[in-house]
Every structure is written in structure tokens, then in C-alpha cells.
Amino acid sequence: MKEIGGYFQLDQLVNTPYYTNMIELNTGRNALIYLVKSKRIKKIYLPYFLCDSVSNVLDKYFIDYEYYHIDKKFLPLFDKRLNDSEYLYVVNYYGQACDIIIKNLREVFCNIIIDNTQSFFQKPIEEIDTIYSCRKYFGVPDGAYLSTNSDILTEELEEDKSKDRMIHILGRYEGQASEYYKDFRDNDESFKELPLKGMSNLTKNILGAIDYERVLELRNKNFRYLYDRLNETNILDIKIPNGAFAYPYYIKNGIEVRKKLVEKKIYIPTLWPNVLRKSDKNSIEYDFAANILPLPCDQRYIVDDMKHIVEMINKLQNQEGKHEY
């Protein structure tokens, strides 16, 4: 029986999500499992330069996988021929794989899956399976989109519930990130055992209320500022994406620089610490994980914040010229 009366819940917000014709799921890793099931995939080739959440979920479902290396432009170093049940998992790092590159990869390998976790605003290409993670771009507790031409799963997916994953998001909205970092980490850990489900109504509600034009404008403006001031000293050959995830700045002694920036309340993540633990120290993957600083340029900030980041980095680089950390 429907409840009537009592206290109010969260209101239904405006319903204008950025993507309206995709499969809505609870997490990006489960979007991959959806593909595995719908396409009957038997083996996936993964980049070494990747969060172990992907390999962990493949282990959970007993899916075979093998690793490959990437080059300095973040592109696959891969020369195997794939059979019908094998797929190449391609991460669009920092939105650096434009549509032309993705189409070329599809032409060469046929069976590819594009991970657009770091390129939310890059529209999917027809007939190329593409995964998006919402929480890497917005203040939502979970959520993922999947663009695919594969058959819809016949199994009925339960709708996920997100109310217990909001503490770190609401806490940071009214407080400091450092106060709720443990809650953030706990939320991340909870995804390890999260089964394949549909996107929660709470996440859909929030995603439908975001001003995407404003988000794009701020991300593009902030990225451009960082690009104009840091690109000459950046070892990476970076292209300007639309709606950037972050500005990838390669800096010597990146691990030490991160620690110094924390003292200034500038929090630069090591995106995939598992790469540092598992990779050879002479590998490009270890080098990238340790020394690429994904500088925040998202919609929470304005150009003045970017100026502060640049000033702090320049100051640390000048100190490095005088002595080692």
C-alpha cells in the first residue's frame, strides 16, 4: 500500500540528463559485465595501466583476461588477432583518443570496448561499445552508462539503492573533503561486492538536474588555462579535449610533489596505486602512475583556482632545482 502523508522526501528534480538513450547501470565495472553477458565474451585484453577493479570483477565472473602495454600517447601496443569472443579494452585516458583514433582502432581490431570514464562528454560512436562512469565527473554516489548495439539482457536487473552512499558527497558539500575522506574510501570499497544492477532513482534524479552546459564551459576554460601555462614544460603531448576530466601534467618526482601539494590543500590523486604495486619500476605504466599529476579542472573551480595550482607547482619546481625532496 502506498504511503500517504508524513515528512517530505527529496523532490523530483528537473529531468534533463546528458545521455537519454543508453543503458543505465550502477557502476562502470558492472557495465563491462553487462557487455560480457550480452555478447558472450570469453576473453578481454586489458591495459596494465588500469585500476584493478576491472580485473577483480572479471575474476569474480571467471572471465579470462590478459594484459597489454600502452605507448607514450596512451594507445595500445597490441598486435594479436582477436577471435569473435575476444575483445580489446581501450581506456580513453584523459580524453586523448579522439573519434578518428577510436574508429581506426575499431578498423584494426574489430572487437573493442571503449572506456570513456575520463571522457564523459565524448559521444559514443555507433556500433562501438562504450562505457561511462558518472561519479568521476559529478557529485553522485554511483552510476554508469553503457552504449551498445548488443542484445538487451533477458535477466531482469534490480534497481540499485544509493541513499547509504551519500555521506561523503553531502558532507563535502557543507564541510571539508578531508573530514569525509574515509567515507569516500568506504564507498569505493563497497563497489567490490556490488552486483550488476540498474542505476538508482536517486542517482538518476541528480544527473537529471545538472547544468551540463555550465559544466562543459568551466571544464574547458579551466583546462585551457592549465594547458596554456604548463604545456611547454609538460613531457606529454596533450590535445585539448571537450569537457576534460583533468589536465595530465607529467612532472619529475610526482609522488613527492603530490605530498607537498597536500600541505597546500591541493589534493592530486594517484589514480591507480595498484599499478605502482604491480608494475616494473622501469615500465611506462609505473612512470605514468607515479609522475602524471591529474590536475583538477572541473566545474567546482574557476580560473583563479587554476592560477593557484600553477603557482604552487612552479614554486615546487623551483625548489626542486635547488635541492632534491
mmCIF file of C-alpha atoms in Angstrom:
data_model
loop_
_atom_site.group_PDB
_atom_site.id
_atom_site.type_symbol
_atom_site.label_atom_id
_atom_site.label_comp_id
_atom_site.label_asym_id
_atom_site.label_seq_id
_atom_site.Cartn_x
_atom_site.Cartn_y
_atom_site.Cartn_z
ATOM 1 C CA MET A 1 0.000 0.000 0.000
ATOM 2 C CA LYS A 2 1.316 3.462 -0.939
ATOM 3 C CA GLU A 3 2.254 5.688 1.980
ATOM 4 C CA ILE A 4 0.363 8.975 2.131
ATOM 5 C CA GLY A 5 1.328 11.967 4.260
ATOM 6 C CA GLY A 6 4.237 12.278 6.671
ATOM 7 C CA TYR A 7 7.546 14.062 6.066
ATOM 8 C CA PHE A 8 8.863 15.049 2.646
ATOM 9 C CA GLN A 9 11.454 13.111 0.672
ATOM 10 C CA LEU A 10 13.863 14.595 -1.880
ATOM 11 C CA ASP A 11 11.826 16.362 -4.539
ATOM 12 C CA GLN A 12 11.748 15.163 -8.108
ATOM 13 C CA LEU A 13 14.241 17.444 -9.842
ATOM 14 C CA VAL A 14 14.216 18.512 -13.480
ATOM 15 C CA ASN A 15 14.699 15.571 -15.807
ATOM 16 C CA THR A 16 17.311 16.551 -18.403
ATOM 17 C CA PRO A 17 20.183 14.028 -18.242
ATOM 18 C CA TYR A 18 23.045 14.371 -20.717
ATOM 19 C CA TYR A 19 22.508 10.867 -22.109
ATOM 20 C CA THR A 20 18.987 9.576 -22.637
ATOM 21 C CA ASN A 21 19.358 6.594 -24.970
ATOM 22 C CA MET A 22 21.836 4.407 -23.094
ATOM 23 C CA ILE A 23 21.590 1.509 -20.689
ATOM 24 C CA GLU A 24 21.656 2.915 -17.143
ATOM 25 C CA LEU A 25 23.606 0.811 -14.657
ATOM 26 C CA ASN A 26 25.040 1.148 -11.172
ATOM 27 C CA THR A 27 28.813 1.077 -11.882
ATOM 28 C CA GLY A 28 31.246 1.167 -14.776
ATOM 29 C CA ARG A 29 32.727 -2.237 -13.911
ATOM 30 C CA ASN A 30 29.251 -3.740 -13.963
ATOM 31 C CA ALA A 31 28.631 -2.107 -17.341
ATOM 32 C CA LEU A 32 31.523 -4.251 -18.551
ATOM 33 C CA ILE A 33 29.894 -7.350 -17.052
ATOM 34 C CA TYR A 34 26.665 -6.439 -18.859
ATOM 35 C CA LEU A 35 28.647 -6.496 -22.111
ATOM 36 C CA VAL A 36 30.344 -9.765 -21.211
ATOM 37 C CA LYS A 37 26.961 -11.386 -20.676
ATOM 38 C CA SER A 38 25.149 -9.865 -23.644
ATOM 39 C CA LYS A 39 27.985 -10.505 -26.135
ATOM 40 C CA ARG A 40 29.139 -13.798 -24.586
ATOM 41 C CA ILE A 41 32.695 -12.524 -24.297
ATOM 42 C CA LYS A 42 35.225 -15.183 -23.272
ATOM 43 C CA LYS A 43 38.415 -13.135 -23.017
ATOM 44 C CA ILE A 44 39.354 -9.467 -22.628
ATOM 45 C CA TYR A 45 42.712 -7.801 -23.177
ATOM 46 C CA LEU A 46 43.284 -5.089 -20.560
ATOM 47 C CA PRO A 47 45.942 -2.369 -20.337
ATOM 48 C CA TYR A 48 48.411 -2.692 -17.463
ATOM 49 C CA PHE A 49 47.708 0.995 -16.819
ATOM 50 C CA LEU A 50 44.300 0.476 -15.238
ATOM 51 C CA CYS A 51 42.533 0.243 -11.901
ATOM 52 C CA ASP A 52 42.407 -3.333 -10.624
ATOM 53 C CA SER A 53 38.652 -3.017 -10.106
ATOM 54 C CA VAL A 54 38.244 -4.162 -13.717
ATOM 55 C CA SER A 55 40.376 -7.295 -13.367
ATOM 56 C CA ASN A 56 38.748 -8.011 -9.988
ATOM 57 C CA VAL A 57 35.254 -8.017 -11.441
ATOM 58 C CA LEU A 58 36.413 -10.248 -14.318
ATOM 59 C CA ASP A 59 37.855 -12.642 -11.744
ATOM 60 C CA LYS A 60 34.541 -12.608 -9.921
ATOM 61 C CA TYR A 61 32.733 -13.758 -13.065
ATOM 62 C CA PHE A 62 35.514 -16.151 -14.156
ATOM 63 C CA ILE A 63 36.288 -14.235 -17.356
ATOM 64 C CA ASP A 64 39.728 -14.799 -18.852
ATOM 65 C CA TYR A 65 41.921 -11.740 -19.425
ATOM 66 C CA GLU A 66 45.431 -10.807 -20.448
ATOM 67 C CA TYR A 67 47.373 -7.538 -20.197
ATOM 68 C CA TYR A 68 48.996 -5.311 -22.803
ATOM 69 C CA HIS A 69 51.214 -2.217 -22.661
ATOM 70 C CA ILE A 70 50.474 1.301 -23.924
ATOM 71 C CA ASP A 71 52.726 3.828 -25.641
ATOM 72 C CA LYS A 72 53.553 7.447 -24.758
ATOM 73 C CA LYS A 73 50.340 8.604 -26.418
ATOM 74 C CA PHE A 74 48.282 6.253 -24.239
ATOM 75 C CA LEU A 75 47.493 3.984 -27.214
ATOM 76 C CA PRO A 76 47.571 0.168 -27.191
ATOM 77 C CA LEU A 77 50.747 -1.698 -28.079
ATOM 78 C CA PHE A 78 48.859 -4.697 -29.332
ATOM 79 C CA ASP A 79 49.297 -6.885 -32.407
ATOM 80 C CA LYS A 80 47.218 -10.004 -31.781
ATOM 81 C CA ARG A 81 44.304 -11.084 -33.907
ATOM 82 C CA LEU A 82 41.088 -11.338 -31.925
ATOM 83 C CA ASN A 83 38.551 -14.074 -32.416
ATOM 84 C CA ASP A 84 34.802 -13.456 -32.161
ATOM 85 C CA SER A 85 34.693 -13.973 -28.386
ATOM 86 C CA GLU A 86 37.749 -11.806 -27.585
ATOM 87 C CA TYR A 87 37.727 -8.027 -27.040
ATOM 88 C CA LEU A 88 40.316 -5.299 -26.639
ATOM 89 C CA TYR A 89 39.533 -2.992 -23.707
ATOM 90 C CA VAL A 90 40.713 0.525 -24.604
ATOM 91 C CA VAL A 91 40.838 3.273 -21.983
ATOM 92 C CA ASN A 92 40.376 6.776 -23.362
ATOM 93 C CA TYR A 93 42.926 8.311 -20.990
ATOM 94 C CA TYR A 94 42.202 11.993 -20.311
ATOM 95 C CA GLY A 95 40.039 12.124 -23.454
ATOM 96 C CA GLN A 96 43.132 11.898 -25.654
ATOM 97 C CA ALA A 97 41.634 9.304 -28.026
ATOM 98 C CA CYS A 98 39.594 11.352 -30.477
ATOM 99 C CA ASP A 99 36.866 9.823 -32.640
ATOM 100 C CA ILE A 100 39.280 9.282 -35.528
ATOM 101 C CA ILE A 101 41.656 7.290 -33.313
ATOM 102 C CA ILE A 102 38.784 5.202 -31.931
ATOM 103 C CA LYS A 103 37.459 4.471 -35.424
ATOM 104 C CA ASN A 104 40.953 3.435 -36.537
ATOM 105 C CA LEU A 105 41.231 1.068 -33.565
ATOM 106 C CA ARG A 106 37.872 -0.420 -34.471
ATOM 107 C CA GLU A 107 39.009 -0.898 -38.073
ATOM 108 C CA VAL A 108 42.177 -2.685 -36.984
ATOM 109 C CA PHE A 109 40.850 -4.840 -34.133
ATOM 110 C CA CYS A 110 37.082 -5.011 -34.793
ATOM 111 C CA ASN A 111 36.167 -6.103 -31.253
ATOM 112 C CA ILE A 112 36.894 -3.147 -28.972
ATOM 113 C CA ILE A 113 35.341 -1.715 -25.829
ATOM 114 C CA ILE A 114 35.948 1.975 -25.157
ATOM 115 C CA ASP A 115 36.241 3.071 -21.525
ATOM 116 C CA ASN A 116 35.188 6.731 -21.511
ATOM 117 C CA THR A 117 35.434 7.069 -17.745
ATOM 118 C CA GLN A 118 37.780 10.023 -18.337
ATOM 119 C CA SER A 119 35.813 11.459 -21.252
ATOM 120 C CA PHE A 120 32.179 11.752 -20.215
ATOM 121 C CA PHE A 121 31.219 14.342 -22.834
ATOM 122 C CA GLN A 122 32.695 12.464 -25.807
ATOM 123 C CA LYS A 123 29.671 10.970 -27.520
ATOM 124 C CA PRO A 124 29.800 7.270 -28.368
ATOM 125 C CA ILE A 125 30.457 6.143 -31.919
ATOM 126 C CA GLU A 126 27.771 3.995 -33.464
ATOM 127 C CA GLU A 127 28.328 0.269 -33.070
ATOM 128 C CA ILE A 128 31.311 0.709 -30.743
ATOM 129 C CA ASP A 129 30.639 -0.427 -27.179
ATOM 130 C CA THR A 130 31.333 2.497 -24.835
ATOM 131 C CA ILE A 131 31.262 2.753 -21.040
ATOM 132 C CA TYR A 132 30.823 5.920 -18.967
ATOM 133 C CA SER A 133 31.182 6.387 -15.212
ATOM 134 C CA CYS A 134 29.117 9.230 -13.767
ATOM 135 C CA ARG A 135 30.793 9.637 -10.380
ATOM 136 C CA LYS A 136 34.158 10.534 -11.965
ATOM 137 C CA TYR A 137 32.579 13.745 -13.246
ATOM 138 C CA PHE A 138 29.710 14.644 -10.914
ATOM 139 C CA GLY A 139 28.639 14.582 -7.279
ATOM 140 C CA VAL A 140 26.761 11.301 -7.470
ATOM 141 C CA PRO A 141 27.405 8.193 -5.346
ATOM 142 C CA ASP A 142 27.430 5.751 -8.285
ATOM 143 C CA GLY A 143 26.035 5.350 -11.777
ATOM 144 C CA ALA A 144 27.213 4.360 -15.244
ATOM 145 C CA TYR A 145 26.013 4.489 -18.830
ATOM 146 C CA LEU A 146 26.549 1.854 -21.483
ATOM 147 C CA SER A 147 26.239 2.467 -25.201
ATOM 148 C CA THR A 148 25.987 -0.793 -27.115
ATOM 149 C CA ASN A 149 24.205 -2.435 -30.017
ATOM 150 C CA SER A 150 24.227 -5.818 -28.296
ATOM 151 C CA ASP A 151 21.072 -7.594 -27.260
ATOM 152 C CA ILE A 152 19.372 -6.407 -24.076
ATOM 153 C CA LEU A 153 19.882 -8.898 -21.271
ATOM 154 C CA THR A 154 16.882 -11.083 -20.665
ATOM 155 C CA GLU A 155 17.553 -11.187 -16.935
ATOM 156 C CA GLU A 156 15.634 -8.555 -15.012
ATOM 157 C CA LEU A 157 18.006 -6.146 -13.271
ATOM 158 C CA GLU A 158 17.155 -4.969 -9.796
ATOM 159 C CA GLU A 159 17.284 -1.204 -9.319
ATOM 160 C CA ASP A 160 20.157 -0.184 -7.065
ATOM 161 C CA LYS A 161 19.674 1.954 -3.929
ATOM 162 C CA SER A 162 22.085 4.840 -3.265
ATOM 163 C CA LYS A 163 20.809 6.530 -0.108
ATOM 164 C CA ASP A 164 23.548 4.982 2.068
ATOM 165 C CA ARG A 165 26.317 6.151 -0.278
ATOM 166 C CA MET A 166 25.672 9.882 0.037
ATOM 167 C CA ILE A 167 27.530 10.716 3.267
ATOM 168 C CA HIS A 168 30.811 11.819 1.655
ATOM 169 C CA ILE A 169 29.016 13.823 -1.038
ATOM 170 C CA LEU A 170 26.684 15.683 1.318
ATOM 171 C CA GLY A 171 29.463 16.034 3.885
ATOM 172 C CA ARG A 172 31.825 17.705 1.446
ATOM 173 C CA TYR A 173 29.030 19.972 0.212
ATOM 174 C CA GLU A 174 28.744 21.501 3.682
ATOM 175 C CA GLY A 175 32.195 20.698 5.068
ATOM 176 C CA GLN A 176 35.767 19.832 4.122
ATOM 177 C CA ALA A 177 36.838 16.942 1.899
ATOM 178 C CA SER A 178 39.386 15.785 4.490
ATOM 179 C CA GLU A 179 36.616 15.269 7.069
ATOM 180 C CA TYR A 180 34.821 12.769 4.851
ATOM 181 C CA TYR A 181 37.697 11.077 3.039
ATOM 182 C CA LYS A 182 37.212 7.843 4.984
ATOM 183 C CA ASP A 183 33.553 7.778 3.948
ATOM 184 C CA PHE A 184 34.655 8.302 0.357
ATOM 185 C CA ARG A 185 37.102 5.396 0.591
ATOM 186 C CA ASP A 186 34.492 3.183 2.274
ATOM 187 C CA ASN A 187 32.081 3.957 -0.555
ATOM 188 C CA ASP A 188 34.719 2.973 -3.104
ATOM 189 C CA GLU A 189 35.380 -0.284 -1.277
ATOM 190 C CA SER A 190 31.679 -1.140 -1.272
ATOM 191 C CA PHE A 191 31.690 -1.402 -5.070
ATOM 192 C CA LYS A 192 33.887 -4.518 -4.941
ATOM 193 C CA GLU A 193 30.957 -6.724 -3.996
ATOM 194 C CA LEU A 194 28.216 -4.726 -5.703
ATOM 195 C CA PRO A 195 26.294 -6.945 -8.145
ATOM 196 C CA LEU A 196 25.087 -5.874 -11.565
ATOM 197 C CA LYS A 197 22.059 -3.642 -11.064
ATOM 198 C CA GLY A 198 20.252 -0.778 -12.746
ATOM 199 C CA MET A 199 21.027 2.821 -11.893
ATOM 200 C CA SER A 200 19.303 4.048 -8.731
ATOM 201 C CA ASN A 201 16.485 6.569 -8.873
ATOM 202 C CA LEU A 202 18.468 8.862 -6.585
ATOM 203 C CA THR A 203 21.420 8.967 -8.988
ATOM 204 C CA LYS A 204 19.100 9.454 -11.984
ATOM 205 C CA ASN A 205 17.407 12.339 -10.158
ATOM 206 C CA ILE A 206 20.694 14.133 -9.502
ATOM 207 C CA LEU A 207 22.029 13.533 -13.012
ATOM 208 C CA GLY A 208 18.827 14.987 -14.452
ATOM 209 C CA ALA A 209 19.339 18.260 -12.568
ATOM 210 C CA ILE A 210 22.934 19.083 -13.592
ATOM 211 C CA ASP A 211 23.631 22.152 -15.723
ATOM 212 C CA TYR A 212 25.753 20.357 -18.318
ATOM 213 C CA GLU A 213 26.402 23.454 -20.411
ATOM 214 C CA ARG A 214 27.896 25.197 -17.398
ATOM 215 C CA VAL A 215 29.949 22.117 -16.524
ATOM 216 C CA LEU A 216 31.373 21.981 -20.049
ATOM 217 C CA GLU A 217 32.141 25.684 -20.103
ATOM 218 C CA LEU A 218 34.011 25.619 -16.779
ATOM 219 C CA ARG A 219 35.952 22.444 -17.518
ATOM 220 C CA ASN A 220 37.022 23.738 -20.917
ATOM 221 C CA LYS A 221 38.027 27.147 -19.585
ATOM 222 C CA ASN A 222 39.981 25.692 -16.660
ATOM 223 C CA PHE A 223 41.737 23.088 -18.811
ATOM 224 C CA ARG A 224 42.711 25.732 -21.345
ATOM 225 C CA TYR A 225 44.278 27.881 -18.623
ATOM 226 C CA LEU A 226 46.393 24.969 -17.378
ATOM 227 C CA TYR A 227 47.281 23.956 -20.917
ATOM 228 C CA ASP A 228 48.437 27.453 -21.871
ATOM 229 C CA ARG A 229 50.694 27.753 -18.825
ATOM 230 C CA LEU A 230 52.022 24.232 -18.364
ATOM 231 C CA ASN A 231 52.110 22.589 -21.756
ATOM 232 C CA GLU A 232 55.561 23.880 -22.704
ATOM 233 C CA THR A 233 57.063 22.074 -19.709
ATOM 234 C CA ASN A 234 54.823 19.013 -19.999
ATOM 235 C CA ILE A 235 56.624 15.974 -21.412
ATOM 236 C CA LEU A 236 53.289 14.574 -22.579
ATOM 237 C CA ASP A 237 51.928 15.616 -25.962
ATOM 238 C CA ILE A 238 48.453 16.662 -24.866
ATOM 239 C CA LYS A 239 45.473 17.502 -27.054
ATOM 240 C CA ILE A 240 42.645 19.707 -25.777
ATOM 241 C CA PRO A 241 39.525 17.564 -25.193
ATOM 242 C CA ASN A 242 35.940 18.726 -24.742
ATOM 243 C CA GLY A 243 34.872 18.679 -21.087
ATOM 244 C CA ALA A 244 38.204 17.477 -19.729
ATOM 245 C CA PHE A 245 38.447 15.007 -16.866
ATOM 246 C CA ALA A 246 41.700 16.586 -15.604
ATOM 247 C CA TYR A 247 44.883 18.099 -17.001
ATOM 248 C CA PRO A 248 47.587 15.382 -17.077
ATOM 249 C CA TYR A 249 50.842 17.082 -16.112
ATOM 250 C CA TYR A 250 53.940 14.920 -16.144
ATOM 251 C CA ILE A 251 56.411 16.079 -13.532
ATOM 252 C CA LYS A 252 59.603 14.526 -12.224
ATOM 253 C CA ASN A 253 59.214 13.137 -8.694
ATOM 254 C CA GLY A 254 55.451 13.150 -8.981
ATOM 255 C CA ILE A 255 54.933 11.154 -5.779
ATOM 256 C CA GLU A 256 56.899 13.673 -3.714
ATOM 257 C CA VAL A 257 55.207 16.635 -5.405
ATOM 258 C CA ARG A 258 51.784 15.207 -4.535
ATOM 259 C CA LYS A 259 52.768 15.096 -0.872
ATOM 260 C CA LYS A 260 53.927 18.702 -0.981
ATOM 261 C CA LEU A 261 50.703 19.825 -2.659
ATOM 262 C CA VAL A 262 48.609 18.138 0.048
ATOM 263 C CA GLU A 263 50.238 20.519 2.538
ATOM 264 C CA LYS A 264 48.704 23.337 0.474
ATOM 265 C CA LYS A 265 45.316 21.557 0.489
ATOM 266 C CA ILE A 266 45.661 20.674 -3.183
ATOM 267 C CA TYR A 267 44.703 17.009 -3.458
ATOM 268 C CA ILE A 268 46.051 15.291 -6.569
ATOM 269 C CA PRO A 269 45.160 11.595 -6.687
ATOM 270 C CA THR A 270 47.301 8.684 -7.715
ATOM 271 C CA LEU A 271 44.588 7.298 -9.941
ATOM 272 C CA TRP A 272 45.691 3.670 -9.844
ATOM 273 C CA PRO A 273 48.032 2.875 -6.939
ATOM 274 C CA ASN A 274 47.771 -0.806 -7.873
ATOM 275 C CA VAL A 275 49.925 0.000 -10.931
ATOM 276 C CA LEU A 276 52.710 1.189 -8.616
ATOM 277 C CA ARG A 277 52.485 -2.011 -6.593
ATOM 278 C CA LYS A 278 52.383 -4.440 -9.500
ATOM 279 C CA SER A 279 54.370 -2.866 -12.347
ATOM 280 C CA ASP A 280 58.075 -2.936 -13.043
ATOM 281 C CA LYS A 281 59.649 0.347 -11.952
ATOM 282 C CA ASN A 282 61.175 0.721 -15.410
ATOM 283 C CA SER A 283 57.829 0.351 -17.196
ATOM 284 C CA ILE A 284 55.908 3.198 -18.780
ATOM 285 C CA GLU A 285 52.910 2.266 -16.653
ATOM 286 C CA TYR A 286 54.826 2.747 -13.402
ATOM 287 C CA ASP A 287 56.283 6.000 -14.693
ATOM 288 C CA PHE A 288 52.860 7.354 -15.675
ATOM 289 C CA ALA A 289 51.160 6.284 -12.436
ATOM 290 C CA ALA A 290 53.898 7.868 -10.329
ATOM 291 C CA ASN A 291 54.605 11.056 -12.244
ATOM 292 C CA ILE A 292 51.458 12.178 -14.053
ATOM 293 C CA LEU A 293 49.568 14.653 -11.909
ATOM 294 C CA PRO A 294 45.875 14.718 -12.920
ATOM 295 C CA LEU A 295 45.313 18.370 -12.064
ATOM 296 C CA PRO A 296 41.658 19.113 -11.213
ATOM 297 C CA CYS A 297 39.949 21.477 -13.653
ATOM 298 C CA ASP A 298 36.327 20.559 -13.106
ATOM 299 C CA GLN A 299 33.163 22.577 -12.517
ATOM 300 C CA ARG A 300 33.884 23.184 -8.826
ATOM 301 C CA TYR A 301 36.619 25.637 -9.729
ATOM 302 C CA ILE A 302 37.287 28.847 -11.623
ATOM 303 C CA VAL A 303 40.384 30.234 -13.327
ATOM 304 C CA ASP A 304 41.645 31.785 -10.072
ATOM 305 C CA ASP A 305 41.881 28.274 -8.629
ATOM 306 C CA MET A 306 43.849 27.135 -11.680
ATOM 307 C CA LYS A 307 46.191 30.083 -11.190
ATOM 308 C CA HIS A 308 46.822 28.956 -7.617
ATOM 309 C CA ILE A 309 47.613 25.406 -8.758
ATOM 310 C CA VAL A 310 50.084 26.663 -11.366
ATOM 311 C CA GLU A 311 51.777 28.957 -8.852
ATOM 312 C CA MET A 312 52.224 26.129 -6.351
ATOM 313 C CA ILE A 313 53.609 23.751 -8.978
ATOM 314 C CA ASN A 314 56.029 26.355 -10.299
ATOM 315 C CA LYS A 315 57.170 27.068 -6.760
ATOM 316 C CA LEU A 316 57.837 23.375 -6.118
ATOM 317 C CA GLN A 317 59.697 23.028 -9.399
ATOM 318 C CA ASN A 318 61.910 25.973 -8.489
ATOM 319 C CA GLN A 319 62.635 24.365 -5.122
ATOM 320 C CA GLU A 320 63.498 21.110 -6.865
ATOM 321 C CA GLY A 321 66.095 22.978 -8.904
ATOM 322 C CA LYS A 322 67.856 23.925 -5.663
ATOM 323 C CA HIS A 323 67.651 20.611 -3.798
ATOM 324 C CA GLU A 324 66.018 17.201 -4.003
ATOM 325 C CA TYR A 325 62.980 16.359 -1.896
#
